[in-house]
Amino acid sequence: MPWVVIEKTPVCFASEDFWRAVEVWDRVPHVVNRRLAGVEVLFHEEIATDPDGLNFKAAILKARKENPLIVGKWEEAFSMLNTLGTYFPPFKEDHVNSNVDVILKKLMPKNPNHHAPSLELEILEHDVDAVTYATLTTSKLGAHPSPPFPYKLTLVKVDESFFLELKVWEKGDPTVAPFSGAEEKSILWLKTILLPKFSKWAVTPSNVSSGSLKLISVANYGALYQSLKNKYAAKLMDLWPENTDPQKFIHEDLGIAAYLLLLWEQERCERGSEERQSFVDIGCGNGLLVYILTEEGHPGLGIDIRSRKIWDIYPPSTKLKVCTIHPSEQIPFPAVDWLIGNHSDELTPWIPVFAAMIPGSRYFVLPCCPHDFFGRYGRKNPGKSVYQEYLEFVQRDVSETLCKFATSVDRLRIPSTKRVCIIGSKRLEECSTEGYKHTTPHNFLVNVLGYSNCSLPEELHSPENGHALFVPRPSKERVRNCTKVDPHVITEVVSIVAAELLTGPEESHTYEEGWDCGRTVPLETLAKLIPSHLLEKLKNECGGLQTLLKNNHFIFKVSGGMVTFRRPHFKGNLQNNHFSMKKNVSERQVKSHWKSRPCWFHTNHPSGCPLLDAQCSYIHSKNEEQS
C-alpha cells in the first residue's frame, strides 16, 4: 500500500515557513474547508522512534480514558485506531525519526445534517518536514467533512530548490479502482484549494485570522446555527419586504443570535440560574435579531430611530419601538440584563455608559462605523487601521478605563467585514449613583465617570454649559445612491470620464461596426482625474464614482473595475426596447420613457450616435426635444 505522489509544486519558502503554515491549517481549517465549523484537539503526544507503533497505541488508549468525548460516540472509530499498526504504520524500521508529534483532533462539521463529526489523526515528522492527516471515523457515522483517505504534505529540497509535495495513501486491493468518484473530488480539492492556500500561509501568515468563536463551544455553535437556520431562514426569505439583500441580513443575524444564545446559556450555568436574560437591542434596524431572540425565549425590546417594512410581519410578541435615543435625555427603556449594539454607529460608545448606569447590566457591541461620543471618531495612530484603533478605543478607553467593565473580544462568523464584538460581562467598580432613572447619560458620563474632552471645536459645545453636543442620525434616511447629486456635478464628472476614454493612441481604442468605443480605463485611474472639489460631493454617496457611472448606464459600462463606453444598439420596435422587457411595465409607461431625454452620444461623442434618429430611444433633433 504505497504513498502516491499527486502533486509536486515549486515553492519559495523553507522549513520554518512550512511549519508556520501547518500551524495555521491546524488552528483554523474552517477558513479553507467550508464543511467545517472548527476543530478540537483531543490529545497531543511526542513519540520517540516506534517501529511497532506500541507507544502510539498507548497514547491513543490514554486519550480514550481521559476524554469522555471519545468514549461511546467514537467507539466504532477506535476499531480502526487499534489496527493502525498494519493499516497506517506511522513509522518504518528503515526510517529513523525521533522528533515526532502525534495529534488526535475532532473535526466539527458546519452542517451536522450533511456531515458527521470526525476524528482526524495528525502525525508531524519534524526532522523530514512532513505532516500526515488521516480520517479515522467509520463511514457508518455519515459523510466525511474532510478527505476520507490519508494524505501527506512534505517540503522536499532538491539541490537548492524547494518543492511542496502532496501524497495520498492508495488502496492495497488491486481488484478495485485506486480511488472512487468522491475520493477523486477530494484529491482535486487538495490540489486546487488546499495547496495554494497552504503556500500562501507560508509566505504571508499575517493575513490569517487569529481565530473566532473563542468564548463559546464551536461544536454547539454549529449545531445551534443550523437549527436556527432551518427554523427561520426559509420563512424569512419568502416574506422579506425590504430592498436590502435578505441572504446577508438573515444569515448575519442568525449567526449573532446563535452566538448570544450560547453566551447567555453559559452565563446561566455559571450563575446557577434558569431565568432567561432580558435585553434591549439599541439601533435594531430591521428587528430580525429581536425577533429571533424573543422567539427563543428571551424577553426583549428593539429600539430604532425609524421603523422598517418587515416590522409589520413579526408577531406581537416581538417588541419594537420607534424612538430617538439622545444622551442628553433620560434612557427611554427599562432596566435589562443585556444591552445589544449591532452596528449601532453613533451610539456604540454610549452603550457601555448605558450599561454602567443600570446595576448588574452587561453589554454586547459589534462596532462598525467609527464614532466617539460626539461625532466621527478621529484617527490618532497612522500605524493602525481606523477599524483596529476604534476597537481599542471602545474596549480599552471607554469600556475598561472609563466604565470599569471586564471585557472580552471575539470574532464572529457572519457575512460581514466588521465581525469583531466587544463584550462587557461585569463591572469591576460600581459607581455611586442613585440609579439611571434620575440622570441623563450625558451627565452620568461627565459628572460620575469624569469624562472630559477639551479638544472638540467650540461649535460642538452647548452655549449654556459648554458641554459637547451629541448629534443623532436623521429619522428619515437620506438617499445616497448619487441620484440626488447636483446635476452640474454629474455633467462635469461624465465629461471628464468621457474625455479620458476618447484619448490615447488609436490602437488602444476598440471599434464596433466602425464606431469608436474608445478605451477601457480602470476605475481607479479615472478617480484620480476627478478634481477634489467634485470628489468631495461624492464622498458621502454609496459607491461614489462607480455608482454615478453606473447610474449613467446608457453612456458607460462598468464591469470588473474597468470603464468603457456602452455602444447604443437598435433594440427593434418600441415593444422590444430594454425598458419594455422589465416586469410589470405597461405599454403606457414604455411610451412615456421613449424619447424622454436627449441622446448623450448624438451631442457629445465625436462620431455622434451610431443609431438613426428613428432607431434611438433618446432624442436627436431639437424638434423632438421641444415637443
mmCIF file of C-alpha atoms in Angstrom, residues 168-362:
data_model
loop_
_atom_site.group_PDB
_atom_site.id
_atom_site.type_symbol
_atom_site.label_atom_id
_atom_site.label_comp_id
_atom_site.label_asym_id
_atom_site.label_seq_id
_atom_site.Cartn_x
_atom_site.Cartn_y
_atom_site.Cartn_z
ATOM 1 C CA VAL A 168 -2.182 10.197 -0.797
ATOM 2 C CA TRP A 169 -2.471 6.645 0.529
ATOM 3 C CA GLU A 170 -3.546 4.271 -2.220
ATOM 4 C CA LYS A 171 -5.760 1.260 -1.573
ATOM 5 C CA GLY A 172 -3.954 -2.061 -1.489
ATOM 6 C CA ASP A 173 -6.617 -4.101 -3.309
ATOM 7 C CA PRO A 174 -5.569 -4.389 -6.983
ATOM 8 C CA THR A 175 -9.032 -5.600 -7.993
ATOM 9 C CA VAL A 176 -10.694 -2.233 -7.302
ATOM 10 C CA ALA A 177 -10.092 1.230 -8.716
ATOM 11 C CA PRO A 178 -7.492 3.246 -6.755
ATOM 12 C CA PHE A 179 -9.979 5.991 -5.916
ATOM 13 C CA SER A 180 -13.745 6.369 -6.038
ATOM 14 C CA GLY A 181 -15.543 9.363 -7.544
ATOM 15 C CA ALA A 182 -15.861 11.057 -4.163
ATOM 16 C CA GLU A 183 -12.191 10.442 -3.438
ATOM 17 C CA GLU A 184 -11.209 11.915 -6.803
ATOM 18 C CA LYS A 185 -13.110 15.088 -5.846
ATOM 19 C CA SER A 186 -11.218 15.232 -2.550
ATOM 20 C CA ILE A 187 -7.906 14.849 -4.389
ATOM 21 C CA LEU A 188 -8.857 17.679 -6.752
ATOM 22 C CA TRP A 189 -9.772 19.839 -3.723
ATOM 23 C CA LEU A 190 -6.398 19.137 -2.098
ATOM 24 C CA LYS A 191 -4.549 20.087 -5.299
ATOM 25 C CA THR A 192 -6.516 23.188 -6.329
ATOM 26 C CA ILE A 193 -7.704 24.622 -2.993
ATOM 27 C CA LEU A 194 -5.581 23.480 -0.063
ATOM 28 C CA LEU A 195 -2.097 23.534 -1.659
ATOM 29 C CA PRO A 196 -2.322 27.144 -2.980
ATOM 30 C CA LYS A 197 -3.756 28.342 0.337
ATOM 31 C CA PHE A 198 -1.111 26.450 2.314
ATOM 32 C CA SER A 199 1.642 28.033 0.213
ATOM 33 C CA LYS A 200 0.145 31.482 0.748
ATOM 34 C CA TRP A 201 0.097 30.975 4.525
ATOM 35 C CA ALA A 202 3.768 30.043 4.447
ATOM 36 C CA VAL A 203 4.644 33.293 2.661
ATOM 37 C CA THR A 204 2.113 35.714 4.235
ATOM 38 C CA PRO A 205 0.988 34.240 7.572
ATOM 39 C CA SER A 206 -0.049 37.641 8.968
ATOM 40 C CA ASN A 207 -3.119 37.702 6.721
ATOM 41 C CA VAL A 208 -4.712 34.805 8.606
ATOM 42 C CA SER A 209 -7.246 35.463 11.346
ATOM 43 C CA SER A 210 -6.228 34.732 14.917
ATOM 44 C CA GLY A 211 -9.390 32.694 15.418
ATOM 45 C CA SER A 212 -13.096 33.092 16.031
ATOM 46 C CA LEU A 213 -15.778 31.905 18.464
ATOM 47 C CA LYS A 214 -13.231 31.743 21.278
ATOM 48 C CA LEU A 215 -15.747 32.341 24.082
ATOM 49 C CA ILE A 216 -18.242 29.600 23.169
ATOM 50 C CA SER A 217 -18.229 25.980 22.012
ATOM 51 C CA VAL A 218 -17.653 25.790 18.257
ATOM 52 C CA ALA A 219 -19.487 22.457 18.059
ATOM 53 C CA ASN A 220 -22.520 23.836 19.902
ATOM 54 C CA TYR A 221 -22.458 26.943 17.728
ATOM 55 C CA GLY A 222 -22.518 24.898 14.512
ATOM 56 C CA ALA A 223 -25.431 22.801 15.726
ATOM 57 C CA LEU A 224 -27.439 25.769 17.042
ATOM 58 C CA TYR A 225 -26.812 27.912 13.975
ATOM 59 C CA GLN A 226 -28.015 25.117 11.711
ATOM 60 C CA SER A 227 -31.092 24.631 13.889
ATOM 61 C CA LEU A 228 -31.951 28.357 13.769
ATOM 62 C CA LYS A 229 -31.338 28.418 10.029
ATOM 63 C CA ASN A 230 -33.714 25.505 9.453
ATOM 64 C CA LYS A 231 -36.293 27.118 11.709
ATOM 65 C CA TYR A 232 -36.295 30.701 10.405
ATOM 66 C CA ALA A 233 -34.334 31.252 7.184
ATOM 67 C CA ALA A 234 -36.707 29.928 4.510
ATOM 68 C CA LYS A 235 -39.747 31.613 6.040
ATOM 69 C CA LEU A 236 -37.987 34.966 6.309
ATOM 70 C CA MET A 237 -36.647 34.725 2.747
ATOM 71 C CA ASP A 238 -40.185 34.263 1.430
ATOM 72 C CA LEU A 239 -41.581 37.190 3.429
ATOM 73 C CA TRP A 240 -38.667 39.654 3.110
ATOM 74 C CA PRO A 241 -40.183 43.034 2.143
ATOM 75 C CA GLU A 242 -37.054 45.200 2.329
ATOM 76 C CA ASN A 243 -34.881 46.367 -0.567
ATOM 77 C CA THR A 244 -31.784 45.028 1.198
ATOM 78 C CA ASP A 245 -30.162 41.659 0.480
ATOM 79 C CA PRO A 246 -32.051 39.048 2.550
ATOM 80 C CA GLN A 247 -29.259 36.479 2.258
ATOM 81 C CA LYS A 248 -26.765 38.739 4.027
ATOM 82 C CA PHE A 249 -29.019 40.140 6.740
ATOM 83 C CA ILE A 250 -30.819 36.895 7.613
ATOM 84 C CA HIS A 251 -27.672 34.802 7.919
ATOM 85 C CA GLU A 252 -25.802 37.577 9.717
ATOM 86 C CA ASP A 253 -28.483 37.935 12.400
ATOM 87 C CA LEU A 254 -28.865 34.154 12.693
ATOM 88 C CA GLY A 255 -25.131 33.964 13.430
ATOM 89 C CA ILE A 256 -25.300 36.758 16.020
ATOM 90 C CA ALA A 257 -28.370 35.187 17.631
ATOM 91 C CA ALA A 258 -26.699 31.754 17.870
ATOM 92 C CA TYR A 259 -23.642 33.364 19.492
ATOM 93 C CA LEU A 260 -25.671 35.330 22.044
ATOM 94 C CA LEU A 261 -27.896 32.377 22.924
ATOM 95 C CA LEU A 262 -24.852 30.218 23.711
ATOM 96 C CA LEU A 263 -23.112 33.053 25.578
ATOM 97 C CA TRP A 264 -26.209 33.581 27.699
ATOM 98 C CA GLU A 265 -26.628 29.846 28.295
ATOM 99 C CA GLN A 266 -23.062 29.705 29.630
ATOM 100 C CA GLU A 267 -23.800 32.668 31.873
ATOM 101 C CA ARG A 268 -26.883 30.966 33.329
ATOM 102 C CA CYS A 269 -24.842 27.853 34.062
ATOM 103 C CA GLU A 270 -22.119 29.890 35.791
ATOM 104 C CA ARG A 271 -24.690 31.788 37.870
ATOM 105 C CA GLY A 272 -26.813 28.733 38.602
ATOM 106 C CA SER A 273 -29.886 30.436 37.184
ATOM 107 C CA GLU A 274 -32.579 29.146 34.842
ATOM 108 C CA GLU A 275 -34.190 32.534 34.145
ATOM 109 C CA ARG A 276 -33.682 33.732 30.563
ATOM 110 C CA GLN A 277 -31.824 37.040 30.243
ATOM 111 C CA SER A 278 -33.720 40.152 29.150
ATOM 112 C CA PHE A 279 -32.279 42.527 26.566
ATOM 113 C CA VAL A 280 -32.640 45.763 24.627
ATOM 114 C CA ASP A 281 -31.309 45.963 21.067
ATOM 115 C CA ILE A 282 -30.279 49.594 20.535
ATOM 116 C CA GLY A 283 -30.480 50.586 16.871
ATOM 117 C CA CYS A 284 -32.219 47.325 15.994
ATOM 118 C CA GLY A 285 -32.758 48.196 12.304
ATOM 119 C CA ASN A 286 -34.893 45.516 10.690
ATOM 120 C CA GLY A 287 -35.562 43.962 14.122
ATOM 121 C CA LEU A 288 -34.630 40.478 12.973
ATOM 122 C CA LEU A 289 -32.283 39.844 15.902
ATOM 123 C CA VAL A 290 -35.003 40.941 18.346
ATOM 124 C CA TYR A 291 -37.471 38.584 16.662
ATOM 125 C CA ILE A 292 -35.157 35.546 16.846
ATOM 126 C CA LEU A 293 -34.044 36.112 20.452
ATOM 127 C CA THR A 294 -37.656 36.677 21.542
ATOM 128 C CA GLU A 295 -38.841 33.535 19.767
ATOM 129 C CA GLU A 296 -36.072 31.611 21.566
ATOM 130 C CA GLY A 297 -37.470 32.643 24.944
ATOM 131 C CA HIS A 298 -35.620 35.846 25.879
ATOM 132 C CA PRO A 299 -37.815 38.862 26.750
ATOM 133 C CA GLY A 300 -36.571 41.901 24.898
ATOM 134 C CA LEU A 301 -37.154 45.183 23.131
ATOM 135 C CA GLY A 302 -35.782 46.664 19.931
ATOM 136 C CA ILE A 303 -35.376 50.428 19.507
ATOM 137 C CA ASP A 304 -34.608 52.319 16.328
ATOM 138 C CA ILE A 305 -34.979 55.845 15.045
ATOM 139 C CA ARG A 306 -37.358 54.670 12.307
ATOM 140 C CA SER A 307 -39.459 51.613 11.575
ATOM 141 C CA ARG A 308 -38.945 49.151 8.709
ATOM 142 C CA LYS A 309 -41.441 47.366 6.475
ATOM 143 C CA ILE A 310 -40.521 43.996 7.952
ATOM 144 C CA TRP A 311 -41.671 45.096 11.401
ATOM 145 C CA ASP A 312 -45.270 44.543 10.260
ATOM 146 C CA ILE A 313 -44.755 40.798 9.643
ATOM 147 C CA TYR A 314 -43.417 39.990 13.117
ATOM 148 C CA PRO A 315 -45.794 38.570 15.750
ATOM 149 C CA PRO A 316 -46.999 40.810 18.609
ATOM 150 C CA SER A 317 -44.505 39.127 20.944
ATOM 151 C CA THR A 318 -41.654 40.905 19.077
ATOM 152 C CA LYS A 319 -41.487 44.287 20.821
ATOM 153 C CA LEU A 320 -40.160 47.078 18.586
ATOM 154 C CA LYS A 321 -40.239 50.797 19.309
ATOM 155 C CA VAL A 322 -39.564 53.910 17.216
ATOM 156 C CA CYS A 323 -37.532 56.219 19.411
ATOM 157 C CA THR A 324 -34.567 58.596 19.237
ATOM 158 C CA ILE A 325 -32.074 57.865 21.995
ATOM 159 C CA HIS A 326 -30.339 61.096 22.975
ATOM 160 C CA PRO A 327 -27.707 61.120 25.756
ATOM 161 C CA SER A 328 -28.974 64.496 26.987
ATOM 162 C CA GLU A 329 -32.317 62.844 27.823
ATOM 163 C CA GLN A 330 -33.144 60.050 30.237
ATOM 164 C CA ILE A 331 -32.831 56.479 28.966
ATOM 165 C CA PRO A 332 -36.114 55.525 27.226
ATOM 166 C CA PHE A 333 -36.050 51.798 28.033
ATOM 167 C CA PRO A 334 -36.384 49.658 31.181
ATOM 168 C CA ALA A 335 -33.568 48.111 33.177
ATOM 169 C CA VAL A 336 -32.474 44.866 31.491
ATOM 170 C CA ASP A 337 -29.764 42.237 31.786
ATOM 171 C CA TRP A 338 -28.081 42.889 28.415
ATOM 172 C CA LEU A 339 -27.755 45.832 26.040
ATOM 173 C CA ILE A 340 -27.023 44.963 22.394
ATOM 174 C CA GLY A 341 -25.414 47.281 19.860
ATOM 175 C CA ASN A 342 -25.284 45.590 16.448
ATOM 176 C CA HIS A 343 -23.680 48.158 14.103
ATOM 177 C CA SER A 344 -25.145 50.893 16.300
ATOM 178 C CA ASP A 345 -22.836 53.584 14.835
ATOM 179 C CA GLU A 346 -23.017 56.867 16.789
ATOM 180 C CA LEU A 347 -24.497 55.113 19.848
ATOM 181 C CA THR A 348 -21.764 52.434 20.057
ATOM 182 C CA PRO A 349 -19.512 54.199 22.639
ATOM 183 C CA TRP A 350 -22.592 55.186 24.649
ATOM 184 C CA ILE A 351 -23.794 51.601 25.143
ATOM 185 C CA PRO A 352 -21.141 50.774 27.816
ATOM 186 C CA VAL A 353 -22.194 54.015 29.522
ATOM 187 C CA PHE A 354 -25.862 52.974 29.428
ATOM 188 C CA ALA A 355 -24.894 49.572 30.861
ATOM 189 C CA ALA A 356 -22.837 51.217 33.625
ATOM 190 C CA MET A 357 -25.902 53.232 34.663
ATOM 191 C CA ILE A 358 -28.029 50.093 35.115
ATOM 192 C CA PRO A 359 -26.912 47.991 38.113
ATOM 193 C CA GLY A 360 -25.949 44.481 37.008
ATOM 194 C CA SER A 361 -26.372 45.161 33.310
ATOM 195 C CA ARG A 362 -23.967 43.760 30.697
#
